[in-house]
Amino acid sequence: MTKLENFSKGIIKENPVLVLVLGTCPTLATSTNVMSALGMGIAATIVLLCSNIVISALRKVIPDKVRIPCFIVLIAGFVTMVQMLVKAFAPELDQSLGIYLPLIVVNCIILGRAEMFAQKNSVIDSAIDGLGMGAGFTLTLVLMGTIREVFGSGTFFGLPIPVLADHNVSILTMAPGGFFVFGLLIALVNKLSPDKAKKKQFGCAGCPSAELCQGKNCGEVEADG
């Protein structure tokens, strides 16, 4: 895999939100407007980049048995630094993100990349992977935030949009609207990448009731098919 492929895979092919379906909670909670979505995306990207670099650099030092606690401690340290910077220089953004900013510590995207990529690859490749995944996460948040704010509130970055300001669909700023937009984007990505959908076939070996039916039902299904 080239450096470019390593970076670009996080945007579409392995988008952490729309393909891997990770970080759903902060995605839905912070994408009600573009500003909070952009802030969360940048904060998560910084933590993802820094944690990937450090974990990759220490991958031969951290004992395998305690790697997960070590990863969490490192990630928590970077999240704390980011949170302090946001509180100091962007207090309005800190209030907008609320509890979801410190909860980056347990974001599945960050811990997942540390476990699946950073601890197995070089520092440079891990940094590129972190930037790519962060970019994909940020773009998804901004896209969802734009749709929900423009059509749900009639504003963009807090500025009112003519016509839409008086004729908005307020449910888009609520939880049901968030799930609706989220589902539409997942469907769009699947449509644009039909080759990524793989059909899985399960035999008797993976069936918990295999011992009871002894494969008879499976044979009937195959005969009917």
Coordinates of C-alpha atoms in Angstrom, one line a residue:
M1 CA 0.0 0.0 0.0
T2 CA 1.4 3.4 -1.0
K3 CA 1.4 6.5 1.2
L4 CA -1.4 8.0 -0.8
E5 CA -3.5 4.8 -0.6
N6 CA -2.8 4.7 3.1
F7 CA -4.2 8.2 3.5
S8 CA -7.1 8.0 1.1
K9 CA -8.5 4.8 2.5
G10 CA -9.9 6.6 5.5
I11 CA -12.0 8.9 3.4
I12 CA -14.1 6.5 1.5
K13 CA -12.9 2.9 1.4
E14 CA -12.5 2.5 5.1
N15 CA -14.4 5.6 6.3
P16 CA -14.5 5.2 10.1
V17 CA -18.1 6.4 10.4
L18 CA -19.9 5.4 7.2
V19 CA -18.0 2.1 6.4
L20 CA -16.6 0.8 9.7
V21 CA -19.5 2.4 11.7
L22 CA -17.3 3.5 14.6
G23 CA -17.8 6.6 16.7
T24 CA -21.5 6.8 16.0
C25 CA -22.4 8.4 19.4
P26 CA -20.2 11.5 19.0
T27 CA -21.1 11.7 15.3
L28 CA -24.8 12.0 16.0
A29 CA -24.4 14.2 19.0
T30 CA -22.0 16.8 17.6
S31 CA -23.3 17.0 14.0
T32 CA -26.3 19.2 14.8
N33 CA -24.3 22.2 13.4
V34 CA -21.2 22.7 11.3
M35 CA -19.1 24.5 14.0
S36 CA -19.4 21.8 16.6
A37 CA -18.9 19.1 13.9
L38 CA -15.8 20.7 12.6
G39 CA -14.4 21.2 16.2
M40 CA -15.0 17.6 17.1
G41 CA -13.4 16.4 13.9
I42 CA -10.3 18.5 14.4
A43 CA -10.0 17.5 18.0
A44 CA -10.3 13.8 17.3
T45 CA -7.9 14.1 14.4
I46 CA -5.2 15.7 16.6
V47 CA -5.6 13.0 19.2
L48 CA -5.6 10.2 16.6
L49 CA -2.5 11.6 14.9
C50 CA -0.5 12.0 18.2
S51 CA -1.6 8.7 19.7
N52 CA -0.8 6.8 16.5
I53 CA 2.7 8.3 16.4
V54 CA 3.5 7.6 20.0
I55 CA 2.0 4.1 20.1
S56 CA 3.9 3.2 16.9
A57 CA 7.1 4.5 18.4
L58 CA 6.6 2.5 21.6
R59 CA 5.2 -0.6 20.0
K60 CA 8.3 -2.7 20.8
V61 CA 8.4 -1.4 24.4
I62 CA 4.8 -1.8 25.5
P63 CA 4.2 -5.4 26.8
D64 CA 1.5 -7.2 24.9
K65 CA -0.5 -8.2 28.0
V66 CA -1.0 -4.6 29.1
R67 CA -1.1 -2.9 25.7
I68 CA -4.8 -1.8 25.9
P69 CA -4.4 0.0 29.3
C70 CA -1.3 1.6 28.0
F71 CA -3.1 2.8 24.9
I72 CA -5.9 4.3 26.9
V73 CA -3.5 6.1 29.2
L74 CA -1.6 7.6 26.2
I75 CA -4.9 8.6 24.5
A76 CA -6.3 10.1 27.7
G77 CA -3.1 12.3 28.0
F78 CA -3.6 13.7 24.5
V79 CA -7.3 14.2 25.0
T80 CA -6.6 16.1 28.2
M81 CA -4.1 18.4 26.4
V82 CA -6.6 19.0 23.6
Q83 CA -9.4 19.7 26.1
M84 CA -7.3 22.3 27.9
L85 CA -6.4 24.0 24.7
V86 CA -10.0 24.2 23.6
K87 CA -11.1 25.5 27.0
A88 CA -8.4 28.2 26.8
F89 CA -8.8 29.4 23.2
A90 CA -12.3 28.3 22.2
P91 CA -14.6 28.3 25.2
E92 CA -17.7 28.5 23.1
L93 CA -16.7 25.3 21.3
D94 CA -15.9 23.7 24.6
Q95 CA -19.5 24.4 25.8
S96 CA -20.9 23.2 22.5
L97 CA -19.1 19.9 22.6
G98 CA -19.7 19.4 26.3
I99 CA -19.0 15.9 27.6
Y100 CA -18.2 14.5 24.1
L101 CA -14.8 16.2 24.0
P102 CA -13.3 14.3 27.0
L103 CA -15.1 11.2 25.8
I104 CA -12.8 11.1 22.8
V105 CA -10.7 8.9 25.2
V106 CA -13.1 6.0 24.6
N107 CA -13.8 6.7 20.9
C108 CA -13.6 3.4 19.1
I109 CA -11.9 5.0 16.1
I110 CA -8.9 6.0 18.0
L111 CA -8.4 2.9 20.1
G112 CA -9.2 0.8 17.0
R113 CA -6.5 2.4 14.9
A114 CA -4.0 2.0 17.8
E115 CA -4.8 -1.7 18.1
M116 CA -5.2 -2.6 14.4
F117 CA -2.6 -0.3 12.7
A118 CA -0.3 1.8 14.9
Q119 CA 1.1 -1.1 17.0
K120 CA 2.0 -3.0 13.8
N121 CA 3.4 -0.4 11.5
S122 CA 6.1 2.3 11.3
V123 CA 5.7 5.8 12.8
I124 CA 5.3 7.5 9.4
D125 CA 2.7 5.0 8.1
S126 CA 0.8 5.3 11.4
A127 CA 0.9 9.1 11.2
I128 CA -0.5 9.0 7.7
D129 CA -3.2 6.5 8.8
G130 CA -4.2 8.8 11.6
L131 CA -4.4 11.8 9.3
G132 CA -6.5 9.8 6.8
M133 CA -8.9 8.4 9.3
G134 CA -9.2 11.8 11.0
A135 CA -9.9 13.4 7.6
G136 CA -12.6 10.9 6.9
F137 CA -14.1 11.4 10.3
T138 CA -14.0 15.2 10.0
L139 CA -15.5 15.2 6.5
T140 CA -18.3 13.0 7.5
L141 CA -19.1 15.1 10.6
V142 CA -19.0 18.4 8.5
L143 CA -21.2 16.9 5.8
M144 CA -23.8 15.7 8.4
G145 CA -23.5 19.0 10.2
T146 CA -24.1 21.0 7.1
I147 CA -27.2 19.0 6.1
R148 CA -28.7 19.1 9.6
E149 CA -28.0 22.8 10.2
V150 CA -29.0 24.1 6.8
F151 CA -32.2 22.2 6.5
G152 CA -32.9 21.8 10.2
S153 CA -32.1 25.3 11.5
G154 CA -32.0 27.3 8.3
T155 CA -28.5 28.6 9.1
F156 CA -24.9 27.9 8.1
F157 CA -22.1 28.5 10.7
G158 CA -24.8 30.3 12.6
L159 CA -25.7 32.7 9.8
P160 CA -29.3 32.7 8.7
I161 CA -30.1 31.5 5.2
P162 CA -33.0 33.3 3.3
V163 CA -36.2 31.2 2.9
L164 CA -34.7 28.2 4.8
A165 CA -34.6 30.2 8.0
D166 CA -38.4 30.5 8.0
H167 CA -39.1 27.1 6.4
N168 CA -36.8 24.6 8.1
V169 CA -37.3 20.9 9.1
S170 CA -36.5 21.1 12.8
I171 CA -36.6 17.4 13.3
L172 CA -33.2 17.1 11.5
T173 CA -31.5 18.8 14.5
M174 CA -33.0 16.1 16.8
A175 CA -32.0 12.5 17.3
P176 CA -34.4 11.0 14.7
G177 CA -33.1 13.4 12.1
G178 CA -29.6 12.6 12.9
F179 CA -30.2 8.9 12.4
F180 CA -32.1 9.6 9.2
V181 CA -29.2 11.6 7.7
F182 CA -26.7 9.0 9.0
G183 CA -28.6 6.3 7.2
L184 CA -28.8 8.2 4.0
L185 CA -25.0 8.8 3.9
I186 CA -24.3 5.1 4.6
A187 CA -26.7 4.2 1.8
L188 CA -24.9 6.7 -0.5
V189 CA -21.5 5.3 0.3
N190 CA -22.7 1.7 -0.3
K191 CA -24.2 2.8 -3.6
L192 CA -20.9 4.4 -4.7
S193 CA -18.9 1.4 -3.6
P194 CA -21.0 -1.7 -4.5
D195 CA -17.9 -3.9 -4.7
K196 CA -17.3 -3.4 -1.0
A197 CA -20.4 -5.3 0.0
K198 CA -19.5 -8.9 0.5
K199 CA -22.1 -11.6 0.9
K200 CA -21.3 -14.0 3.7
Q201 CA -22.3 -17.7 3.5
F202 CA -22.7 -19.5 6.8
G203 CA -22.7 -23.3 7.0
C204 CA -23.6 -25.7 9.7
A205 CA -20.3 -25.2 11.4
G206 CA -21.3 -21.7 12.4
C207 CA -24.9 -22.5 13.5
P208 CA -25.6 -22.9 17.2
S209 CA -28.4 -25.4 16.5
A210 CA -26.3 -27.6 14.2
E211 CA -26.2 -30.4 16.8
L212 CA -30.0 -30.4 17.1
C213 CA -30.9 -30.6 13.5
Q214 CA -27.8 -32.5 12.4
G215 CA -27.7 -30.5 9.1
K216 CA -31.2 -31.7 8.0
N217 CA -32.7 -28.3 7.9
C218 CA -29.7 -26.9 6.0
G219 CA -30.2 -29.7 3.4
E220 CA -33.9 -28.8 3.0
V221 CA -33.0 -25.1 2.5
E222 CA -30.4 -25.9 -0.1
A223 CA -32.9 -28.2 -1.9
D224 CA -35.5 -25.5 -1.9
G225 CA -33.0 -23.0 -3.2

